Each structure stands twice: as structure tokens, then as C-alpha cells.
Tab-separated table of C-alpha atoms and ligand atoms in Angstrom:
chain	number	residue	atom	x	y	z
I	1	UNK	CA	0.000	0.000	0.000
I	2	UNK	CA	1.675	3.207	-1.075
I	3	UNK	CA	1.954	6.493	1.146
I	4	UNK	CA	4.700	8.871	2.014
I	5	UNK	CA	7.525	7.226	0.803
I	6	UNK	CA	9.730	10.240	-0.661
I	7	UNK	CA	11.216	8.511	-3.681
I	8	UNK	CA	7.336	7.460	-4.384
I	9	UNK	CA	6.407	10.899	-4.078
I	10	UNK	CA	9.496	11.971	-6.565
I	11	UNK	CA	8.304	9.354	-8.984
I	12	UNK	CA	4.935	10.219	-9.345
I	13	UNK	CA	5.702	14.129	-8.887
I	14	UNK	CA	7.945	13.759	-12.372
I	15	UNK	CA	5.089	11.330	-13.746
I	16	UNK	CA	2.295	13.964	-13.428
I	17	UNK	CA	4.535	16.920	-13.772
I	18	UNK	CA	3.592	17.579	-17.497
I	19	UNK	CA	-0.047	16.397	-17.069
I	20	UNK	CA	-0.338	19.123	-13.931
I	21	UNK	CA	1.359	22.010	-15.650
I	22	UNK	CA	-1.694	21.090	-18.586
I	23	UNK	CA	-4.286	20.575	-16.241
I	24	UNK	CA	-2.928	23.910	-14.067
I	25	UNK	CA	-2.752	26.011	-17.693
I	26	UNK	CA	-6.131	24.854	-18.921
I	27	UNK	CA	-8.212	24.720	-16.117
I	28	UNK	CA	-6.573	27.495	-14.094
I	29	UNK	CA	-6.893	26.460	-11.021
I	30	UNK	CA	-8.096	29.278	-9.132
I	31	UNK	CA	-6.223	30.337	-5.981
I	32	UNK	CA	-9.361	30.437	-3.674
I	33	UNK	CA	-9.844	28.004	-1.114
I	34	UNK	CA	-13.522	27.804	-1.532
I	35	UNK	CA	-12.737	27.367	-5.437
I	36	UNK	CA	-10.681	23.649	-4.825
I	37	UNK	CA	-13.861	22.240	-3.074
I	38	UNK	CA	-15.179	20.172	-5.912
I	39	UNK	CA	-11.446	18.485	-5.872
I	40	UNK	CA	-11.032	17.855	-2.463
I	41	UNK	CA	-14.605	16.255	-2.909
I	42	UNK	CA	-13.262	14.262	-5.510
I	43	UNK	CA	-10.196	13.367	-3.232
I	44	UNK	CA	-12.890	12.229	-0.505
I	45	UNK	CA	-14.618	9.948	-2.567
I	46	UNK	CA	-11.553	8.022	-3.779
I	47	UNK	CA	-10.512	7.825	0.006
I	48	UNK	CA	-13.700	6.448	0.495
I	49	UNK	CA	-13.535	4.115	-2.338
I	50	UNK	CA	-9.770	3.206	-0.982
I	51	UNK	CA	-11.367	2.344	2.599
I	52	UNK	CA	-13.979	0.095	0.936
I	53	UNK	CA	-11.599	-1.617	-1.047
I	54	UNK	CA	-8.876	-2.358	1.742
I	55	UNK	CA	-11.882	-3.609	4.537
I	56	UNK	CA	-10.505	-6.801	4.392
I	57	UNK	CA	-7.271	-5.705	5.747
I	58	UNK	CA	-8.742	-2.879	8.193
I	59	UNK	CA	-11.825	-4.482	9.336
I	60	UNK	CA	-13.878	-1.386	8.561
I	61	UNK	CA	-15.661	-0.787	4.989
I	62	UNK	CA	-16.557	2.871	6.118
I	63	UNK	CA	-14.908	6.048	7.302
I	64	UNK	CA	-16.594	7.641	10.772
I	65	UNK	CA	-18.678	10.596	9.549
I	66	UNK	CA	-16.540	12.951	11.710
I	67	UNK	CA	-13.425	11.989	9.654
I	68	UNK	CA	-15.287	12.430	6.385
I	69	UNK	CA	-16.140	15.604	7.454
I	70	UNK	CA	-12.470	16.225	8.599
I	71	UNK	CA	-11.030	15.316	5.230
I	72	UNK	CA	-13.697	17.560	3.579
I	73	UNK	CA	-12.902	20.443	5.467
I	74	UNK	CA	-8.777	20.618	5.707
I	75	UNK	CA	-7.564	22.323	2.469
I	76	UNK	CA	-4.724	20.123	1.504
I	77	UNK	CA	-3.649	22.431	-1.025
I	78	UNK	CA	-2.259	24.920	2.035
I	79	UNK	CA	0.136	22.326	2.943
I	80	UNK	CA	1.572	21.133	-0.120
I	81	UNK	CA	4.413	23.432	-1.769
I	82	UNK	CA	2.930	26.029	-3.877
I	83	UNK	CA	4.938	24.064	-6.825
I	84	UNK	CA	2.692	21.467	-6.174
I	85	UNK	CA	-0.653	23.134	-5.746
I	86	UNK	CA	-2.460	21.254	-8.708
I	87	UNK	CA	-1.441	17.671	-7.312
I	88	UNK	CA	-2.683	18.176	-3.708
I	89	UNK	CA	-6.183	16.791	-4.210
I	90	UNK	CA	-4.702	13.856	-5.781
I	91	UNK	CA	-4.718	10.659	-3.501
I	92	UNK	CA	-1.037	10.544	-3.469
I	93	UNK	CA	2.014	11.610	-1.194
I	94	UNK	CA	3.765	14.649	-2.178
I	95	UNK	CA	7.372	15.799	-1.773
I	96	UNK	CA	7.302	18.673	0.908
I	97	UNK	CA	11.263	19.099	1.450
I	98	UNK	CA	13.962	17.633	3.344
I	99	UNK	CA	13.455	14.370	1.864
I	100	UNK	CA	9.895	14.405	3.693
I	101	UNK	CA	6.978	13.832	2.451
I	102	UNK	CA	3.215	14.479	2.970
I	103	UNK	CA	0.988	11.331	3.493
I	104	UNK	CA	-1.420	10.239	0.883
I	105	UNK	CA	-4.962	11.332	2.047
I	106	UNK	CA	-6.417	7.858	2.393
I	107	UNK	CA	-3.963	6.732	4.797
I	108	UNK	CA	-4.327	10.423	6.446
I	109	UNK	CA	-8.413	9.215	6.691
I	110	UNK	CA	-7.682	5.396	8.015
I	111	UNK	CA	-5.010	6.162	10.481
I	112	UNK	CA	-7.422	9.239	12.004
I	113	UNK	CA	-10.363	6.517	11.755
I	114	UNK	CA	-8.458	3.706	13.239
I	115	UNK	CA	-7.791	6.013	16.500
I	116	UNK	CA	-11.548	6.106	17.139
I	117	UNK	CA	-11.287	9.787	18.271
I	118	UNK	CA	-13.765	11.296	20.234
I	119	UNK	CA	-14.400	15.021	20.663
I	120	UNK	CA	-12.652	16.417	23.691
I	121	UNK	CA	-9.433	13.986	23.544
I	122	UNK	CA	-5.947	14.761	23.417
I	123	UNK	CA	-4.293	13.592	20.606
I	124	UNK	CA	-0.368	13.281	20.018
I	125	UNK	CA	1.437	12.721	16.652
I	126	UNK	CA	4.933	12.072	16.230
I	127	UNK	CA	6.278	13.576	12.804
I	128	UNK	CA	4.220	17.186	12.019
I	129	UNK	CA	6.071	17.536	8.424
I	130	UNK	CA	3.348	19.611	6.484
I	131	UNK	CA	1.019	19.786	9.703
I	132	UNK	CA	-1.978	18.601	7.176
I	133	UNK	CA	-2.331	15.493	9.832
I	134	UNK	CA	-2.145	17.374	12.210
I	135	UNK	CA	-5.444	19.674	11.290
I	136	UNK	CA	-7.163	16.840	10.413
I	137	UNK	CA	-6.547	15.547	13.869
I	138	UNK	CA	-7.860	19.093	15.308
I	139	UNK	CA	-11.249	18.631	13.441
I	140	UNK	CA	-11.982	15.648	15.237
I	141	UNK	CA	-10.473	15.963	18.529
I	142	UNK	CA	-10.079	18.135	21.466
I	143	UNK	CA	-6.093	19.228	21.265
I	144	UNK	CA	-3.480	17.512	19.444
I	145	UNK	CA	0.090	17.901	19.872
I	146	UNK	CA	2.190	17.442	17.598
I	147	UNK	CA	6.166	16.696	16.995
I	148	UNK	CA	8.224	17.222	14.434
I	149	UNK	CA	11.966	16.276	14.149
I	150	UNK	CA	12.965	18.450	11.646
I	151	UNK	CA	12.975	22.170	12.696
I	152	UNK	CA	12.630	24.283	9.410
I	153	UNK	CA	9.583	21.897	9.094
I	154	UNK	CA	8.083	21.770	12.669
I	155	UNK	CA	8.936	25.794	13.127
I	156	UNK	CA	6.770	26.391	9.387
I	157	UNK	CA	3.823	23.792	9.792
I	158	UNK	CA	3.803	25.687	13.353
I	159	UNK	CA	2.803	28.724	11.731
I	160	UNK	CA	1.122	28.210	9.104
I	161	UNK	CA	-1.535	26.069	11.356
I	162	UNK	CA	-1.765	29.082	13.397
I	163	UNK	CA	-2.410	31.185	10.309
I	164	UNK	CA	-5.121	28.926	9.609
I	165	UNK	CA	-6.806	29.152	13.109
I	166	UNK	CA	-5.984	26.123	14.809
I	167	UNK	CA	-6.119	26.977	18.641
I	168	UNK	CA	-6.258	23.573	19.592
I	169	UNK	CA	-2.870	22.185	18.159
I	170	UNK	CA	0.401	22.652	20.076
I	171	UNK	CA	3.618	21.828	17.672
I	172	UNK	CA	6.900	21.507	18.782
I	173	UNK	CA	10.412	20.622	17.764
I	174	UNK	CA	12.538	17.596	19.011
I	175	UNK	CA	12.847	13.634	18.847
I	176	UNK	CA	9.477	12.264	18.957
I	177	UNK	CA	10.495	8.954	19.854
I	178	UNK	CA	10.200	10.826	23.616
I	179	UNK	CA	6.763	11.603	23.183
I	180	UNK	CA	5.635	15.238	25.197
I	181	UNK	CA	5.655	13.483	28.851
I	182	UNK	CA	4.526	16.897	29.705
I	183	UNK	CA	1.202	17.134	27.979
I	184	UNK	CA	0.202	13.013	28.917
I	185	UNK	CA	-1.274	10.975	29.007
I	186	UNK	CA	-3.089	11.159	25.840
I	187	UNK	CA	-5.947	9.273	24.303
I	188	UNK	CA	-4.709	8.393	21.053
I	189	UNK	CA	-0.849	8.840	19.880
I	190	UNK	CA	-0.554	7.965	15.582
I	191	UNK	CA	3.202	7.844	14.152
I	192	UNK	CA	3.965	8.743	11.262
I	193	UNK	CA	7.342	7.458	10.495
I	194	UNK	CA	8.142	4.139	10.677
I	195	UNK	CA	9.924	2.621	13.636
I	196	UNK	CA	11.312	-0.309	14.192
I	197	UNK	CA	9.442	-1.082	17.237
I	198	UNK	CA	6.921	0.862	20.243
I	199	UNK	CA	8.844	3.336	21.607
I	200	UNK	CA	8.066	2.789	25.201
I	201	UNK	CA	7.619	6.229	26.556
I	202	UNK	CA	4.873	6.011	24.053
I	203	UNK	CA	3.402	3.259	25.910
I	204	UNK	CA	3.526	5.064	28.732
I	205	UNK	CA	2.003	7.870	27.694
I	206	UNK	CA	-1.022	6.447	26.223
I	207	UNK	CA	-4.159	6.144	28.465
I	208	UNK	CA	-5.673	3.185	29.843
I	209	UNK	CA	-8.096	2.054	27.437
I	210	UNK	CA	-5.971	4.352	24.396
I	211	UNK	CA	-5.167	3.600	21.113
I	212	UNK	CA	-1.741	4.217	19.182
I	213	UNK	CA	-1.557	3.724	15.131
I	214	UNK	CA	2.491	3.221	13.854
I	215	UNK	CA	3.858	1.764	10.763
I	216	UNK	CA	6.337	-0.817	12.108
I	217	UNK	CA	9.175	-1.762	10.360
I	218	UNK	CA	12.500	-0.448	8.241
I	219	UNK	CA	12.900	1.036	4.830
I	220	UNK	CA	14.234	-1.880	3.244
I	221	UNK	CA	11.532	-4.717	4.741
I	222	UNK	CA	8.079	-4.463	4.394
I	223	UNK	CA	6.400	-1.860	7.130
I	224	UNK	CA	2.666	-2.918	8.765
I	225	UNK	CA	0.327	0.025	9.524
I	226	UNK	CA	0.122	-1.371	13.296
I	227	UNK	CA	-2.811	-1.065	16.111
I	228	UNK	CA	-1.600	-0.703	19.563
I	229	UNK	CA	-4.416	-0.772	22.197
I	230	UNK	CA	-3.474	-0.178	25.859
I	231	UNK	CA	-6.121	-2.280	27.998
I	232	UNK	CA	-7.613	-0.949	31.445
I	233	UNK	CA	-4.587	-2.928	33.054
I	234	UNK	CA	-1.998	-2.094	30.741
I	235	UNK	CA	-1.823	-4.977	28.888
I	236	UNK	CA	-1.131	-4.539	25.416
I	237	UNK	CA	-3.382	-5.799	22.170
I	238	UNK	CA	-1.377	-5.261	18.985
I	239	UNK	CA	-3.334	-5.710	15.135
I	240	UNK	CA	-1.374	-5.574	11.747
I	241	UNK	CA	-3.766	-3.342	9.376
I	242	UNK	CA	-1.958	-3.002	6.306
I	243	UNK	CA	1.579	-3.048	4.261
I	244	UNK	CA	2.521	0.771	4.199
I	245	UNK	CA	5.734	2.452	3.199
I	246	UNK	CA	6.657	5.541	5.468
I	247	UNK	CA	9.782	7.353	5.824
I	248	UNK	CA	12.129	6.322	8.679
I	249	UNK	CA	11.330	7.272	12.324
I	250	UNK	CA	14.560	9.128	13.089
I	251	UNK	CA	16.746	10.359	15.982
I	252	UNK	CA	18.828	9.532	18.706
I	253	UNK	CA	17.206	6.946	20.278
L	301	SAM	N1	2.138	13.938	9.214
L	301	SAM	C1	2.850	14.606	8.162
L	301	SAM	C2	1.961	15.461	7.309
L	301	SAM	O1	0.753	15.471	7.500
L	301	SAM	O2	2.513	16.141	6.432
L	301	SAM	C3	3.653	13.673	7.296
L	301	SAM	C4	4.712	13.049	8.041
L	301	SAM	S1	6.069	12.448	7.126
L	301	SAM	C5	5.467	11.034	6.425
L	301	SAM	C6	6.997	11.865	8.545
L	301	SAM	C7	7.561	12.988	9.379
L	301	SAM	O3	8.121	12.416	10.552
L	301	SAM	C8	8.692	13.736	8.693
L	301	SAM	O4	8.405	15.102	8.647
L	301	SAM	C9	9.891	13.436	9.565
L	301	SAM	O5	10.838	14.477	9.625
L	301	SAM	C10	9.242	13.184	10.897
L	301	SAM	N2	10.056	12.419	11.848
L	301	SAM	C11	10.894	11.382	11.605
L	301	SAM	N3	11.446	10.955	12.758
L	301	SAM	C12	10.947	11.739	13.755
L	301	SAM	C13	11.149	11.788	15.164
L	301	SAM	N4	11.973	10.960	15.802
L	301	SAM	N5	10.458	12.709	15.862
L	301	SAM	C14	9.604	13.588	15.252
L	301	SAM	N6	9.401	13.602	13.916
L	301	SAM	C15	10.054	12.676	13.177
């Protein structure tokens, strides 16, 4: 199952290069927000039609309506580089600098599903990059924090989420793999880089009764979208989803 692999992203960047310069020249994509909602509707429905086709793997045929809604609302095409504009309702990864990428939309939509969000809970993700997860995450939930490794790309999606009004996401920049011990425990913690195992302040700082999505595994082997729920006595329950490619969970640890 393809997502934010970089080279991916490259590959299908050159691939639709020519067809997007066409597509941008003929149809002029307007710069309005409002004008790119019949895309991102478009987007939603192959998302949709992605979920359905991959219920065997997930165990769910449908999206929840709240992260329809979410993926409806969040204009991808602010997180994207402005190179990029006329690919970002596409249901693809795109290149967004430092070798980084932004996630393809349906695996933005199954990971946010799979954490079973309610309204009110505190969400962390490890890995802001564009900070399009991230405002996904604050349509459906009560605050989200959010961690990027990279600083030119934590310190920009930091802004430009403000810019767009979201007073429920903190960002900050450092290792991840540590979690924000500060702002647990949290009800649902997604990854979005692939690690080679749980990190276990992770663990830790999930709630009783929380949910964690992470794509286990390394860049050469095949990575599993993974489930982690934390019972009531702290037991774990673990559920391969999927075969995903993600970019490498870095850092020190
Ligand atoms: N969620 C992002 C979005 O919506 O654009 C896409 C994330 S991209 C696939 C993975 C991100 O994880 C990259 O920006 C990468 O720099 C970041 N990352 C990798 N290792 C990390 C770590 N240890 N701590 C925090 N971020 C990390």
C-alpha cells in the first residue's frame, strides 16, 4: 500500500509533472480556497472508495462521519508546496522538502479513523512535516500535539496552522520517539514514520483504554500500519492493518 515514501512521491511528482502544468494552464486552477472544493470532494470519494476496497485488511468498509467531514474540510492544497498546488487533491504523497513527504490522504483518513477519536481527547502525533495530519486531527479531537523532528519543518507547519486558526494544536520541535511526557497521558498517539518497534515512553504515555496507530518496520523490509491498544490494566493488544511504506522514524534513540 503506497503512502509517504519520498522517492514514491518523486516518482509520481515527475510522472504527473507535465499532465499538472496542462491541467494547471487549462483549467486554471483558481487560488481560492472555496474554489478547490469540488477536488477535495473528488479526493474524498476516492478515500472512500480506498477504505472500501482495503476492509478486508482494516476491518472497517466505512470512514466515521466525523473523519469524512475532517477530510472535507482541511484544504490540503495549504500544505503542499505552492509548486505542487495542482497535485494536492490527488490521492497521493507529495514531496514537501527535506526528503519528507506528505501522506497520501487515504492513509491520512484510516489512520485518524483507526484512533476512534472522540471530541474532547488529546491527541499526540509524532512527525508534524506539512502539519496537514495534524489539522485533520484538530477537526476531530479536542487538542493535538504534535512533533516534528525536523525544525525548518516543525517551526513552518507551526505557523502556518496558526495562520489557519488552529487553537487547539500545540507543535513543537525535538525527537518524537520521547513523546511530550509533559502534555500526557493522551488518548490516542498515531506515528507517522516508521519505527522499528513501540517506543516505550509512548506506551507510557497512552491512556488506559488508548489507542496508538504506527507503521512498524525499516525502509528496506516491508512496514505494517500497526494497532496498539493499551487495555484498562496495561496490557497490550497489537493488530497488523496493512503493508505501508513511510519514511524512517529518526533520531537519537
Ligand atoms: N504527518 C505529516 C503530514 O501530515 O505532512 C507527514 C509526516 S512524514 C510522512 C513523517 C515525518 O516524521 C517527517 O516530517 C519526519 O521528519 C518526521 N520524523 C521522523 N522521525 C521523527 C522523530 N523521531 N520525531 C519527530 N518527527 C520525526
Amino acid at each position: 500500500m503506497n503512502n509517504c515514501n519520498d522517492r514514491t512521491g518523486t516518482r509520481i511528482m515527475k510522472r504527473h509533472f507535465a499532465l499538472g502544468i496542462f491541467l494547471f494552464c487549462c483549467c486554471a486552477l483558481p487560488s481560492q480556497g472555496g474554489e478547490f472544493d469540488a477536488a477535495r470532494h473528488k479526493m474524498v470519494e476516492t478515500v472512500l472508495s480506498d477504505t472500501a476496497a482495503t476492509s478486508s485488511y482494516s476491518g472497517s468498509s466505512a470512514l466515521s462521519p466525523r473523519v469524512v467531514a475532517a477530510m472535507e474540510k482541511v484544504e490540503r492544497h495549504r500544505f503542499v508546496p505552492t509548486a505542487l498546488t495542482a497535485f494536492a487533491y490527488f490521492n497521493r504523497p507529495l514531496p514537501i522538502g527535506h526528503g519528507q513527504t506528505i501522506s497520501q490522504p487515504f492513509i491520512v483518513a484510516l489512520m485518524t479513523d483507526l484512533m476512534k477519536i472522540e471530541e474532547g481527547d488529546r491527541v499526540l502525533e509524532i512527525g508534524t512535516g506539512s502539519g496537514y495530519q495534524a489539522a485533520v486531527l484538530a477537526e476531530v479531537a479536542g487538542s493535538v500535539y504534535s512533533i516534528e523532528i525536523i525544525e525548518p519543518l516543525g517551526k513552518q507547519a507551526g505557523k502556518l496552522l496558526e495562520s489557519l486558526g488552529y487553537r487547539n494544536v500545540e507543535t513543537r520541535v525535538g525527537d518524537g520517539y520521547y513523546g511530550w511526557p509533559e502534555a500526557a497521558p493522551f488518548d490516542a498517539i498515531m506515528v507517522t514514520a516508521a519505527a522499528s518497534h513501540v517506543p516505550p515512553p509512548l506506551i507510557r504515555q497512552l491512556k488506559p483504554g488508548g489507542r496508538m496507530v504506527i507503521p512498524l518496520g525499516t525502509q528496506f523490509m516491508t512496514q505494517y500500519l500497526m494497532l496498539v491498544e493499551k487495555r484498562q490494566d496495561g496490557s497490550l493488544t497489537t493488530r497488523q492493518i496493512l503493508p505501508v511504506r513511510f519514511v524512517p522514524l529518526t533520531g537519537g534513540h
